[in-house]
PDB file of C-alpha atoms in Angstrom:
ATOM      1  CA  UNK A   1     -17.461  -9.522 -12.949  1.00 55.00           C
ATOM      2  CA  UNK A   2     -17.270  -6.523 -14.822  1.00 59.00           C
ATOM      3  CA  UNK A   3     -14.982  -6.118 -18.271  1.00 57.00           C
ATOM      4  CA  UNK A   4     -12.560  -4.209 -16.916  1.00 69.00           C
ATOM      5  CA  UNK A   5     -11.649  -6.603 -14.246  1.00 70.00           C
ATOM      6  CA  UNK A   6     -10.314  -8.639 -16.313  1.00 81.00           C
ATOM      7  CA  UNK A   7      -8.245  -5.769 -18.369  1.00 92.00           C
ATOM      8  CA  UNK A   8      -4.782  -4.703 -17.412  1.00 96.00           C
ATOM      9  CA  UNK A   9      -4.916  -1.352 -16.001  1.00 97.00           C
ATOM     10  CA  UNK A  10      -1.505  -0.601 -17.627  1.00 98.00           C
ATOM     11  CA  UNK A  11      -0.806   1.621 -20.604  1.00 97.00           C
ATOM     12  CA  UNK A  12       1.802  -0.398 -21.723  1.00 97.00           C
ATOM     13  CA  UNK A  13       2.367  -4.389 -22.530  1.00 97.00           C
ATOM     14  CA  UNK A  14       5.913  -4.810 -22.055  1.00 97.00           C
ATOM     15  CA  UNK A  15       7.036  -6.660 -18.483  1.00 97.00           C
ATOM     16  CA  UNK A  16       7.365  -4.446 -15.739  1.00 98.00           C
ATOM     17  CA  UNK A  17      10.873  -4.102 -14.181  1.00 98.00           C
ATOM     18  CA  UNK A  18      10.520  -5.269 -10.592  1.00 98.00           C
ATOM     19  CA  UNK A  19      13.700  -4.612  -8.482  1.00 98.00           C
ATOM     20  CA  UNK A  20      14.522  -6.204  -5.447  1.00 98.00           C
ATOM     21  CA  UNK A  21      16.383  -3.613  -3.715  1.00 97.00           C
ATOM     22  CA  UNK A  22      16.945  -5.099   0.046  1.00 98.00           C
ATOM     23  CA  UNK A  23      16.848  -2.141   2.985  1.00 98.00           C
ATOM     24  CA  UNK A  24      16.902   1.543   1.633  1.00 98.00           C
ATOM     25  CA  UNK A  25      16.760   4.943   3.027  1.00 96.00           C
ATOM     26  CA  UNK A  26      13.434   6.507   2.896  1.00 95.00           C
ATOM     27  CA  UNK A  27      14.252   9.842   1.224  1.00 95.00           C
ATOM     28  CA  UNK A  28      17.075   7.577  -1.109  1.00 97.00           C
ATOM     29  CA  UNK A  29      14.309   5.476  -1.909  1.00 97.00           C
ATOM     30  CA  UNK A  30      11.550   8.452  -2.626  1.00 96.00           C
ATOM     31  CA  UNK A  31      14.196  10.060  -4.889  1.00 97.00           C
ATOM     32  CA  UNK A  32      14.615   6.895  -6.742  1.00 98.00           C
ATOM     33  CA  UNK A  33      11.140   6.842  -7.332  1.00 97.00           C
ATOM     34  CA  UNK A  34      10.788  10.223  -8.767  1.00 97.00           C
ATOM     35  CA  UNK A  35      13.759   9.718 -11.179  1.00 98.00           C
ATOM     36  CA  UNK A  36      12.211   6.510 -12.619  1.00 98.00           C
ATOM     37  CA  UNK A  37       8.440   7.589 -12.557  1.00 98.00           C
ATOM     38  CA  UNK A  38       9.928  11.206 -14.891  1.00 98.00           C
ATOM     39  CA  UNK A  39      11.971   8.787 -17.049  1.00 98.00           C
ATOM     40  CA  UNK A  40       8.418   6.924 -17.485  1.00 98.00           C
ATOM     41  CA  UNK A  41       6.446   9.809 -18.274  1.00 98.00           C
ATOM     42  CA  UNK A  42       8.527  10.732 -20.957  1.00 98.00           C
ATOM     43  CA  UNK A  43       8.532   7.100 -22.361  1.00 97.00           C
ATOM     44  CA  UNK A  44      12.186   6.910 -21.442  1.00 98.00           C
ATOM     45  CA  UNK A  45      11.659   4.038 -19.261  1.00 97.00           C
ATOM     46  CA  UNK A  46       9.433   1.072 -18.598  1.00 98.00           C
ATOM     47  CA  UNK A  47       7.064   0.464 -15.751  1.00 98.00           C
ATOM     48  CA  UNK A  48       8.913  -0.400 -12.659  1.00 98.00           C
ATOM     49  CA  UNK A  49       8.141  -1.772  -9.328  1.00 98.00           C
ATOM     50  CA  UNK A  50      10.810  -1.228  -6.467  1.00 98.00           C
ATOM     51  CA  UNK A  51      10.035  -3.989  -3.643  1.00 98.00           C
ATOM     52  CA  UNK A  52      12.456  -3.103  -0.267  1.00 98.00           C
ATOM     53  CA  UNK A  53      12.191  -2.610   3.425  1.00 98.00           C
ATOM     54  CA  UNK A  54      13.006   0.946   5.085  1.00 97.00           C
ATOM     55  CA  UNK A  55      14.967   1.693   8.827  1.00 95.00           C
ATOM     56  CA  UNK A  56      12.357   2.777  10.952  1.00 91.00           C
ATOM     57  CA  UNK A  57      11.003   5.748   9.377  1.00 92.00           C
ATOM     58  CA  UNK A  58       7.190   8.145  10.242  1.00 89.00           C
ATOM     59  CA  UNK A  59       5.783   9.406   6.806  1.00 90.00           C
ATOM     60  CA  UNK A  60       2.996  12.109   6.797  1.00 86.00           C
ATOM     61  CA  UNK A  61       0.922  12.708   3.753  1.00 83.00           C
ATOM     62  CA  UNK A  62      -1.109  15.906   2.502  1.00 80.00           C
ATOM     63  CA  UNK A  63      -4.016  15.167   5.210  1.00 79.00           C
ATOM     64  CA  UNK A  64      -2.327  14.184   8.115  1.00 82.00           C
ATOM     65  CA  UNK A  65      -3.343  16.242  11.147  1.00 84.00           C
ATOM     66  CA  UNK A  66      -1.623  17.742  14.059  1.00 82.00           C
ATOM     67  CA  UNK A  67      -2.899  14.889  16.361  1.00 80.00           C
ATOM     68  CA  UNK A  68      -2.279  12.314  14.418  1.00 79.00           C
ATOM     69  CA  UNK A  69       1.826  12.763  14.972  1.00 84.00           C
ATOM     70  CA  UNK A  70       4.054  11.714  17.587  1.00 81.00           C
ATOM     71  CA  UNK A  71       3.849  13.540  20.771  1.00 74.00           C
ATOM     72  CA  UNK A  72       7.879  13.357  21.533  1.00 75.00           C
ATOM     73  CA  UNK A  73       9.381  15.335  18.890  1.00 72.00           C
ATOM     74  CA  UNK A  74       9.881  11.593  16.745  1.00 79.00           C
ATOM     75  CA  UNK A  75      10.982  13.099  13.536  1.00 82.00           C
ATOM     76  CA  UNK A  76       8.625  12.632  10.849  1.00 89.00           C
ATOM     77  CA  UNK A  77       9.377  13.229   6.888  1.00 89.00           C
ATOM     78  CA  UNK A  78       6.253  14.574   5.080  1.00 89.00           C
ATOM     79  CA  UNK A  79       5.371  13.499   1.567  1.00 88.00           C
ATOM     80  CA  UNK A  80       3.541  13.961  -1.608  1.00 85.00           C
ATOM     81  CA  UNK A  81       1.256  10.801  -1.244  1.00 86.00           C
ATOM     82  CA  UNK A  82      -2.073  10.694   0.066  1.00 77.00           C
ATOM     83  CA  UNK A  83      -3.422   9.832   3.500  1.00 79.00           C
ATOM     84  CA  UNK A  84      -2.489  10.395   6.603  1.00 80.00           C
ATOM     85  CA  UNK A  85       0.626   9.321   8.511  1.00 81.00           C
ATOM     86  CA  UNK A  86       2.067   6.064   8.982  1.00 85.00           C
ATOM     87  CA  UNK A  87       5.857   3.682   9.968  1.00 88.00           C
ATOM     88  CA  UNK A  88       7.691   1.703   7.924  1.00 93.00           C
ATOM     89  CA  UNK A  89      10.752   0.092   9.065  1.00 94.00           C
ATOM     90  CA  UNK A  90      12.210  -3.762   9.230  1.00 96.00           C
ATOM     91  CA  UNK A  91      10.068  -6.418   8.776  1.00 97.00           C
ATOM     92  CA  UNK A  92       8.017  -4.836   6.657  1.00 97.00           C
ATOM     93  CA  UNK A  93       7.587  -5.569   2.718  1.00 98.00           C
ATOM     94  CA  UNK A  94       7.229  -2.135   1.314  1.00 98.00           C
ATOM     95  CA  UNK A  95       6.158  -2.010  -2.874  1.00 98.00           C
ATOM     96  CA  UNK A  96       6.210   1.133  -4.997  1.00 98.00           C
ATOM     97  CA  UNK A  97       4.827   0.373  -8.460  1.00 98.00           C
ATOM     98  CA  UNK A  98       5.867   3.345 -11.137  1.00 98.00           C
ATOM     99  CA  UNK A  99       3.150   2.431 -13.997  1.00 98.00           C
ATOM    100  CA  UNK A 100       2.097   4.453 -15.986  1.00 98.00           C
ATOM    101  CA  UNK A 101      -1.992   3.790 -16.388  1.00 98.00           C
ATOM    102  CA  UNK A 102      -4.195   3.750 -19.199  1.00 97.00           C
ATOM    103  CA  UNK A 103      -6.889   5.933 -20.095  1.00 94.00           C
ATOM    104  CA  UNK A 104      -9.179   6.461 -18.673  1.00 93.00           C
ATOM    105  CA  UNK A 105      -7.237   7.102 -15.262  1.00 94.00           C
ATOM    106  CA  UNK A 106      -9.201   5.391 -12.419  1.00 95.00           C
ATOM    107  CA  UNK A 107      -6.896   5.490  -9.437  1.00 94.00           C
ATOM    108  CA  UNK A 108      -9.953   3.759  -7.267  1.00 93.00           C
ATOM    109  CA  UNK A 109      -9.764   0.980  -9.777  1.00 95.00           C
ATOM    110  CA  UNK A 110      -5.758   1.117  -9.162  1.00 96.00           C
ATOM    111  CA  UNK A 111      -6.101   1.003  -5.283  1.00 95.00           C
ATOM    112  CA  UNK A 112      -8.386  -1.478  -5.334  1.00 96.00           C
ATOM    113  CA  UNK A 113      -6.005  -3.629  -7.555  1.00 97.00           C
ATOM    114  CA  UNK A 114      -3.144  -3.618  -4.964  1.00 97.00           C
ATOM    115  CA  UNK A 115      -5.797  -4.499  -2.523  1.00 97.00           C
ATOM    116  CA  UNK A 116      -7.168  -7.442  -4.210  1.00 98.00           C
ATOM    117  CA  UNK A 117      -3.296  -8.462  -4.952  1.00 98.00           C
ATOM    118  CA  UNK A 118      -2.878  -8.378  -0.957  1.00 98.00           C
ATOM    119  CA  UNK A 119      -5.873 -10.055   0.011  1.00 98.00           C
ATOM    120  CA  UNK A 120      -4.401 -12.750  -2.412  1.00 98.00           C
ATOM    121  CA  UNK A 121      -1.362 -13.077  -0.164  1.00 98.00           C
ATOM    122  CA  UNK A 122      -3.085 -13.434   3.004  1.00 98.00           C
ATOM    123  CA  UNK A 123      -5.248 -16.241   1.584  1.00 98.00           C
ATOM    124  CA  UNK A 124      -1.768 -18.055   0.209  1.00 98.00           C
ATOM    125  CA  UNK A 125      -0.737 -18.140   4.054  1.00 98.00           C
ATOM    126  CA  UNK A 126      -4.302 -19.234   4.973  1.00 98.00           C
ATOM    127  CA  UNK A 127      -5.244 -15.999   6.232  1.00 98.00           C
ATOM    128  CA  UNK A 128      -8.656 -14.553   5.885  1.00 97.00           C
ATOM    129  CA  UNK A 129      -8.712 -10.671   5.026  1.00 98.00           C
ATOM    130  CA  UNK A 130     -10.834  -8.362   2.941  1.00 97.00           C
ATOM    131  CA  UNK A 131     -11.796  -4.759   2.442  1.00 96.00           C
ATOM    132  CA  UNK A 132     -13.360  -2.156   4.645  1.00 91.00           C
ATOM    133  CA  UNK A 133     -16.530   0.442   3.303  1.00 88.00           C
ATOM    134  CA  UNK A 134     -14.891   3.377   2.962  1.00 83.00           C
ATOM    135  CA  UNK A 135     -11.398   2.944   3.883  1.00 83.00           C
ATOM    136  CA  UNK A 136      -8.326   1.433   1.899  1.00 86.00           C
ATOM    137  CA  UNK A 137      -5.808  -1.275   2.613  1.00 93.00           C
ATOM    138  CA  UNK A 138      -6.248  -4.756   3.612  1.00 97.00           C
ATOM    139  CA  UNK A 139      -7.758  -5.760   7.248  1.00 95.00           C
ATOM    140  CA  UNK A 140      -8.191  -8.884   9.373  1.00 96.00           C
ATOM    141  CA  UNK A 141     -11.855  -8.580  10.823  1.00 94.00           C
ATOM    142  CA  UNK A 142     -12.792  -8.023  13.991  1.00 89.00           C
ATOM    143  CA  UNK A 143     -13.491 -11.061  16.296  1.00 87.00           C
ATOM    144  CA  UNK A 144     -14.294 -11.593  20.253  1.00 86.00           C
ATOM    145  CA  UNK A 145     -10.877 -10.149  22.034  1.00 87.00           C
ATOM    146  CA  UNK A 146      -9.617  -7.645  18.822  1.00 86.00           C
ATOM    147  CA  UNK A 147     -10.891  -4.519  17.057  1.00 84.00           C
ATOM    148  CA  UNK A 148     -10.514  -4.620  12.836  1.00 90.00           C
ATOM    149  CA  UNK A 149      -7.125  -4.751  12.504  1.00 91.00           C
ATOM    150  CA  UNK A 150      -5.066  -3.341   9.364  1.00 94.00           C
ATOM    151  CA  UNK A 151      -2.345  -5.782   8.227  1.00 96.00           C
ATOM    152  CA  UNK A 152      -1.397  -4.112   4.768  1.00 96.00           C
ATOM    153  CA  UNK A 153      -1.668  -0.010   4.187  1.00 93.00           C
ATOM    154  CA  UNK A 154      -2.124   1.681   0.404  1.00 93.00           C
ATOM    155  CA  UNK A 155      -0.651   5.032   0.057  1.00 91.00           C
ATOM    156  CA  UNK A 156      -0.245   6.665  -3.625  1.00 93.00           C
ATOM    157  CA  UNK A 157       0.285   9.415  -5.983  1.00 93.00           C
ATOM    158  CA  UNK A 158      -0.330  10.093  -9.354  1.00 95.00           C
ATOM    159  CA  UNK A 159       1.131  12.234 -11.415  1.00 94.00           C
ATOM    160  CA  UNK A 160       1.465  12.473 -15.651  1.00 96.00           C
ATOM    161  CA  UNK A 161      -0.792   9.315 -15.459  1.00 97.00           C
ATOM    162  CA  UNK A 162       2.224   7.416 -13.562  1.00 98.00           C
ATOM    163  CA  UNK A 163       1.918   6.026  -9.963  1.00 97.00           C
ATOM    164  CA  UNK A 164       3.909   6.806  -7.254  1.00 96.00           C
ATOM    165  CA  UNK A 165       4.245   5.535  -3.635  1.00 95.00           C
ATOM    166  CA  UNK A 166       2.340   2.057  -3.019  1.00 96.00           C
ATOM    167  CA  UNK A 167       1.750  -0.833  -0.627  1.00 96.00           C
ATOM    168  CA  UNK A 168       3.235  -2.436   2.558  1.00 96.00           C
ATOM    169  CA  UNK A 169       2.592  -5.071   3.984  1.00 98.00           C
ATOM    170  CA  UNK A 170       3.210  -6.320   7.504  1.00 97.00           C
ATOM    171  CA  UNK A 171       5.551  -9.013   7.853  1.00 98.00           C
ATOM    172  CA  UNK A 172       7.795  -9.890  11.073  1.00 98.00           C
ATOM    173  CA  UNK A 173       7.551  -5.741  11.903  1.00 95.00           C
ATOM    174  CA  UNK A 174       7.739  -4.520  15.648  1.00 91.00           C
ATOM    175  CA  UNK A 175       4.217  -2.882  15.581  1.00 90.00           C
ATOM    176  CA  UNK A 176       4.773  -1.317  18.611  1.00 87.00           C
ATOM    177  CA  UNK A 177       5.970   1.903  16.620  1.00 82.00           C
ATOM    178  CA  UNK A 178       2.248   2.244  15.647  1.00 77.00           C
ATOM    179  CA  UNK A 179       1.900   3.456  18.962  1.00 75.00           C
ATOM    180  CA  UNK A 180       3.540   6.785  18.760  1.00 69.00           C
ATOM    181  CA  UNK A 181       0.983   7.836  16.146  1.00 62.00           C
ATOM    182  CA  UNK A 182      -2.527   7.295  14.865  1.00 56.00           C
ATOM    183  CA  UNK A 183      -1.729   5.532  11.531  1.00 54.00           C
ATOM    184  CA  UNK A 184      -3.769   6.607   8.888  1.00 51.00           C
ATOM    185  CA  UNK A 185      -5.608   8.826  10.990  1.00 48.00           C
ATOM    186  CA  UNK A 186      -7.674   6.236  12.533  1.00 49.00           C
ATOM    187  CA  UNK A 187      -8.061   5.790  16.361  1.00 50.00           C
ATOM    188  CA  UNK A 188     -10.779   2.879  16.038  1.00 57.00           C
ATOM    189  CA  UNK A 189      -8.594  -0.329  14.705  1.00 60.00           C
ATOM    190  CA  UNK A 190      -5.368  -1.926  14.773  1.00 82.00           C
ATOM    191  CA  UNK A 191      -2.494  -2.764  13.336  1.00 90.00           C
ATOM    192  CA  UNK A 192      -1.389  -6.235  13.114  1.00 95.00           C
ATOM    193  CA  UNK A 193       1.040  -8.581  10.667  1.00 97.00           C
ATOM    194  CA  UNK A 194       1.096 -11.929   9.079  1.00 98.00           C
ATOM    195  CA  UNK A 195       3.685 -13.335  12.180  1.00 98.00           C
ATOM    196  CA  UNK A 196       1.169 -11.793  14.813  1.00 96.00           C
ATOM    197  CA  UNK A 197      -1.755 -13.527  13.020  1.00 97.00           C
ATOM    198  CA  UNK A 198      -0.529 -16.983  12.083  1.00 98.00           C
ATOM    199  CA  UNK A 199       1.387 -17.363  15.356  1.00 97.00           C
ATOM    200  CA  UNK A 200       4.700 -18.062  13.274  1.00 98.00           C
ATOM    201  CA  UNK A 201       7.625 -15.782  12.009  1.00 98.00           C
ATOM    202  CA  UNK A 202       6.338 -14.575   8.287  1.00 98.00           C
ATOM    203  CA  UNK A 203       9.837 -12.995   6.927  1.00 98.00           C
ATOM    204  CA  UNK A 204       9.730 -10.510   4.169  1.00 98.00           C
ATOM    205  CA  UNK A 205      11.560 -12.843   2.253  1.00 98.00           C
ATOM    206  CA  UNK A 206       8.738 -15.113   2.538  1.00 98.00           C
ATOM    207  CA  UNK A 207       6.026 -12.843   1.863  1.00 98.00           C
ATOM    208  CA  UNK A 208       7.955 -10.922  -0.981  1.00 98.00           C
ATOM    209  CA  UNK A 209       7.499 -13.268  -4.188  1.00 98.00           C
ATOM    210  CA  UNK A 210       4.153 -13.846  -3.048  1.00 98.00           C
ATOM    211  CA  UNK A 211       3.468 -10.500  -2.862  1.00 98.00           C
ATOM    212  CA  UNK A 212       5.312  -9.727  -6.285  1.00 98.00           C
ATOM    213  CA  UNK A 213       3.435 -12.024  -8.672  1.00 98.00           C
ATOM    214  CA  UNK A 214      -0.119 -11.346  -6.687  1.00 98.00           C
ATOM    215  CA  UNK A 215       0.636  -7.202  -7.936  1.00 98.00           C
ATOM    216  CA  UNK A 216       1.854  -7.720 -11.549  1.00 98.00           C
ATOM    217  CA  UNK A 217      -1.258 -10.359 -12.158  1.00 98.00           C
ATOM    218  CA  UNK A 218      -3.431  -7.506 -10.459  1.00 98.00           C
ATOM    219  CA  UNK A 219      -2.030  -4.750 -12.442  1.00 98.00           C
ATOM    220  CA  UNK A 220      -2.481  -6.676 -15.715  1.00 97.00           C
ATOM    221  CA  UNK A 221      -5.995  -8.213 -14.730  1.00 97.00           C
ATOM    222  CA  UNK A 222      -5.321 -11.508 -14.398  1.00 97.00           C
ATOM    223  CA  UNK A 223      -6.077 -11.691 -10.969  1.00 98.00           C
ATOM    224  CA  UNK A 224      -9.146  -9.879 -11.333  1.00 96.00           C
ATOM    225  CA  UNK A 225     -11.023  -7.258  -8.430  1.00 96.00           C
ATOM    226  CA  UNK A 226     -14.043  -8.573  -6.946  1.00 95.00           C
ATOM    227  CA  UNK A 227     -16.764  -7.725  -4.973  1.00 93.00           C
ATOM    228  CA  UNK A 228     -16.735 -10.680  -1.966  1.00 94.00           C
ATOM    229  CA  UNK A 229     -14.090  -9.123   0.105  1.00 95.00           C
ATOM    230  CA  UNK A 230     -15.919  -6.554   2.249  1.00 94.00           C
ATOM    231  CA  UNK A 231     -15.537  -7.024   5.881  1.00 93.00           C
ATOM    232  CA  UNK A 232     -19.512  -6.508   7.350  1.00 87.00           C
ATOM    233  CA  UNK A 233     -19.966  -3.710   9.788  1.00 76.00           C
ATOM    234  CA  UNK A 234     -22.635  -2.213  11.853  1.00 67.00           C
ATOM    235  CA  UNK A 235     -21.912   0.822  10.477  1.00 65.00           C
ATOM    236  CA  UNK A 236     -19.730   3.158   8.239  1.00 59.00           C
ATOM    237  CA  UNK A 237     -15.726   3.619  10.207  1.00 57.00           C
ATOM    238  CA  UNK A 238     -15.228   7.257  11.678  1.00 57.00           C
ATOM    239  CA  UNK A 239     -12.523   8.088   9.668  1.00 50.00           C
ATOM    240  CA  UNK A 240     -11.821   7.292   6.114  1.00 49.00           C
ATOM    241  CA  UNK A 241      -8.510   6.970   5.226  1.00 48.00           C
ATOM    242  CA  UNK A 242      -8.080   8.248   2.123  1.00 45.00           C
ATOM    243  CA  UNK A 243      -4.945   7.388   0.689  1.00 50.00           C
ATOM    244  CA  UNK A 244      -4.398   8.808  -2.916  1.00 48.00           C
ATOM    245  CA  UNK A 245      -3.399  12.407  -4.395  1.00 51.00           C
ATOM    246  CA  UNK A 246      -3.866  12.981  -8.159  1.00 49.00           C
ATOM    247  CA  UNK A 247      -2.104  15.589 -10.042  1.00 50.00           C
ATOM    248  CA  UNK A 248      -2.890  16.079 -13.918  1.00 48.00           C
ATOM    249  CA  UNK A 249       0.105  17.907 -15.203  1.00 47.00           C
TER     250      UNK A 249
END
C-alpha cells in the first residue's frame, strides 16, 4: 500500500461540513454547489459535502453523445461535470463533496477514493462489488443470468483545486428510467441497486450514514485505496466512461 493511501487527499484539516439536505431540485441543488465550492476557493468557507436525493431528473455531461439521450423529447439538463449522461431521482443517495484538494491535484486518486468509500458500503450490507479496468464507479460482477452491472456512478469537476459534482448510489430507485438512455454512454452493462441485489428494500436513509462516514474516512485516508477490487474480464469494456473535467483557473 502505497504512502499516499494512507494520506488525506484534502488541503485542509478542519471537519468537513456534511449537510443532510433531504429531496432538492437539480438546478437548486447545482447552484448551491457553485456558491459553496467559490466561497471555498477563496478560503471563505470550509469543505462541504451536500448528501440529498433529486425528483427524477436526466443530466448530460461534456461527452455525452447524440445517441446516448432519450429518444422522446425527455428533457435533459446539461452540465459542467464529466461523463456522459445519466438519472437521478428518488431512491437514490446522491453526494457532492466541495473539497478543496491538496497539491499535487490527482483527481484519479480522488475518483478512486469515492470508489473505494462505495465499495465499503456494499461490503457493510454484505454485498460484493469492485472496480472495472478502465471505467469508474462501483459494479456488481457479472454472473450466469446478468451482464456487469453498475450500482454506484462517479461524476466530477474540478475547478480552483475544489471538487464539484460527486457520487450516487443506488438505493430503493425505479431503475427503469435507465432505460430511456444509455447511462454513461455504455450499452454493454447494467444498472442495478442495493434493494435489487439483496432482495430487500435498502432506503436511502439506510444507506446514507453508511455512505457518509465510508467518504470522509476515504477523503482523509483512513480508509485507504487498494488494489484487490478489480472485477476480472476477458477483455478491456467498449466504452470508458470517463467521468471527470478539470479546469485550472
Amino acid at each position: 500500500m502505497s504512502q499516499k493511501a494512507t494520506r488525506s487527499c484534502r488541503e485542509s484539516t478542519d471537519p468537513v461540513d456534511v449537510r443532510p439536505i433531504g429531496t432538492i431540485d437539480y438546478l437548486e441543488a447545482w447552484d448551491l454547489q457553485r456558491r459553496l465550492a467559490t466561497a471555498r476557493a477563496d478560503g471563505e468557507a470550509p469543505d462541504t459535502m451536500l448528501l440529498l436525493e433529486h425528483p427524477s431528473v436526466y443530466t448530460a455531461g461534456k461527452r455525452t453523445q447524440p445517441e446516448d439521450r432519450p429518444t422522446d423529447g425527455t428533457p435533459v439538463i446539461d452540465v459542467d461535470r464529466g461523463g456522459r449522461i445519466t438519472w437521478h431521482g428518488p431512491g437514490q443517495l446522491v453526494g457532492y463533496p466541495l473539497v478543496k484538494l491538496g497539491d499535487p491535484i490527482d483527481v484519479v486518486q480522488y475518483v478512486r477514493r469515492i470508489e473505494q468509500a462505495l465499495i465499503s458500503v456494499c461490503d457493510s450490507f454484505g454485498l460484493y462489488a469492485g472496480r472495472v479496468e478502465g471505467r469508474s464507479g462501483v459494479w456488481i460482477p457479472a454472473d450466469d443470468t446478468r451482464p456487469e452491472r453498475k450500482i454506484a456512478a462517479i461524476g466530477i469537476r474540478v475547478q480552483r483545486g475544489v471538487t464539484m459534482h460527486g457520487f450516487e448510489l443506488n438505493c430503493d430507485a425505479d431503475l427503469s428510467a435507465f432505460d430511456r438512455i444509455v447511462p454513461c454512454g455504455i450499452s454493454d452493462a447494467g444498472t442495478t441497486s442495493l434493494t435489487q441485489e439483496l432482495g430487500r428494500t435498502v432506503t436511502v436513509e439506510e444507506a446514507l450514514p453508511l455512505a457518509r462516514d465510508a467518504v470522509l474516512a476515504a477523503l482523509d485516508g483512513d480508509l485507504p485505496v487498494t488494489d484487490d477490487r478489480w472485477i476480472p474480464r476477458p477483455q478491456p469494456p467498449e466504452a470508458a466512461g470517463v467521468t471527470f473535467a478539470l479546469h485550472r483557473s
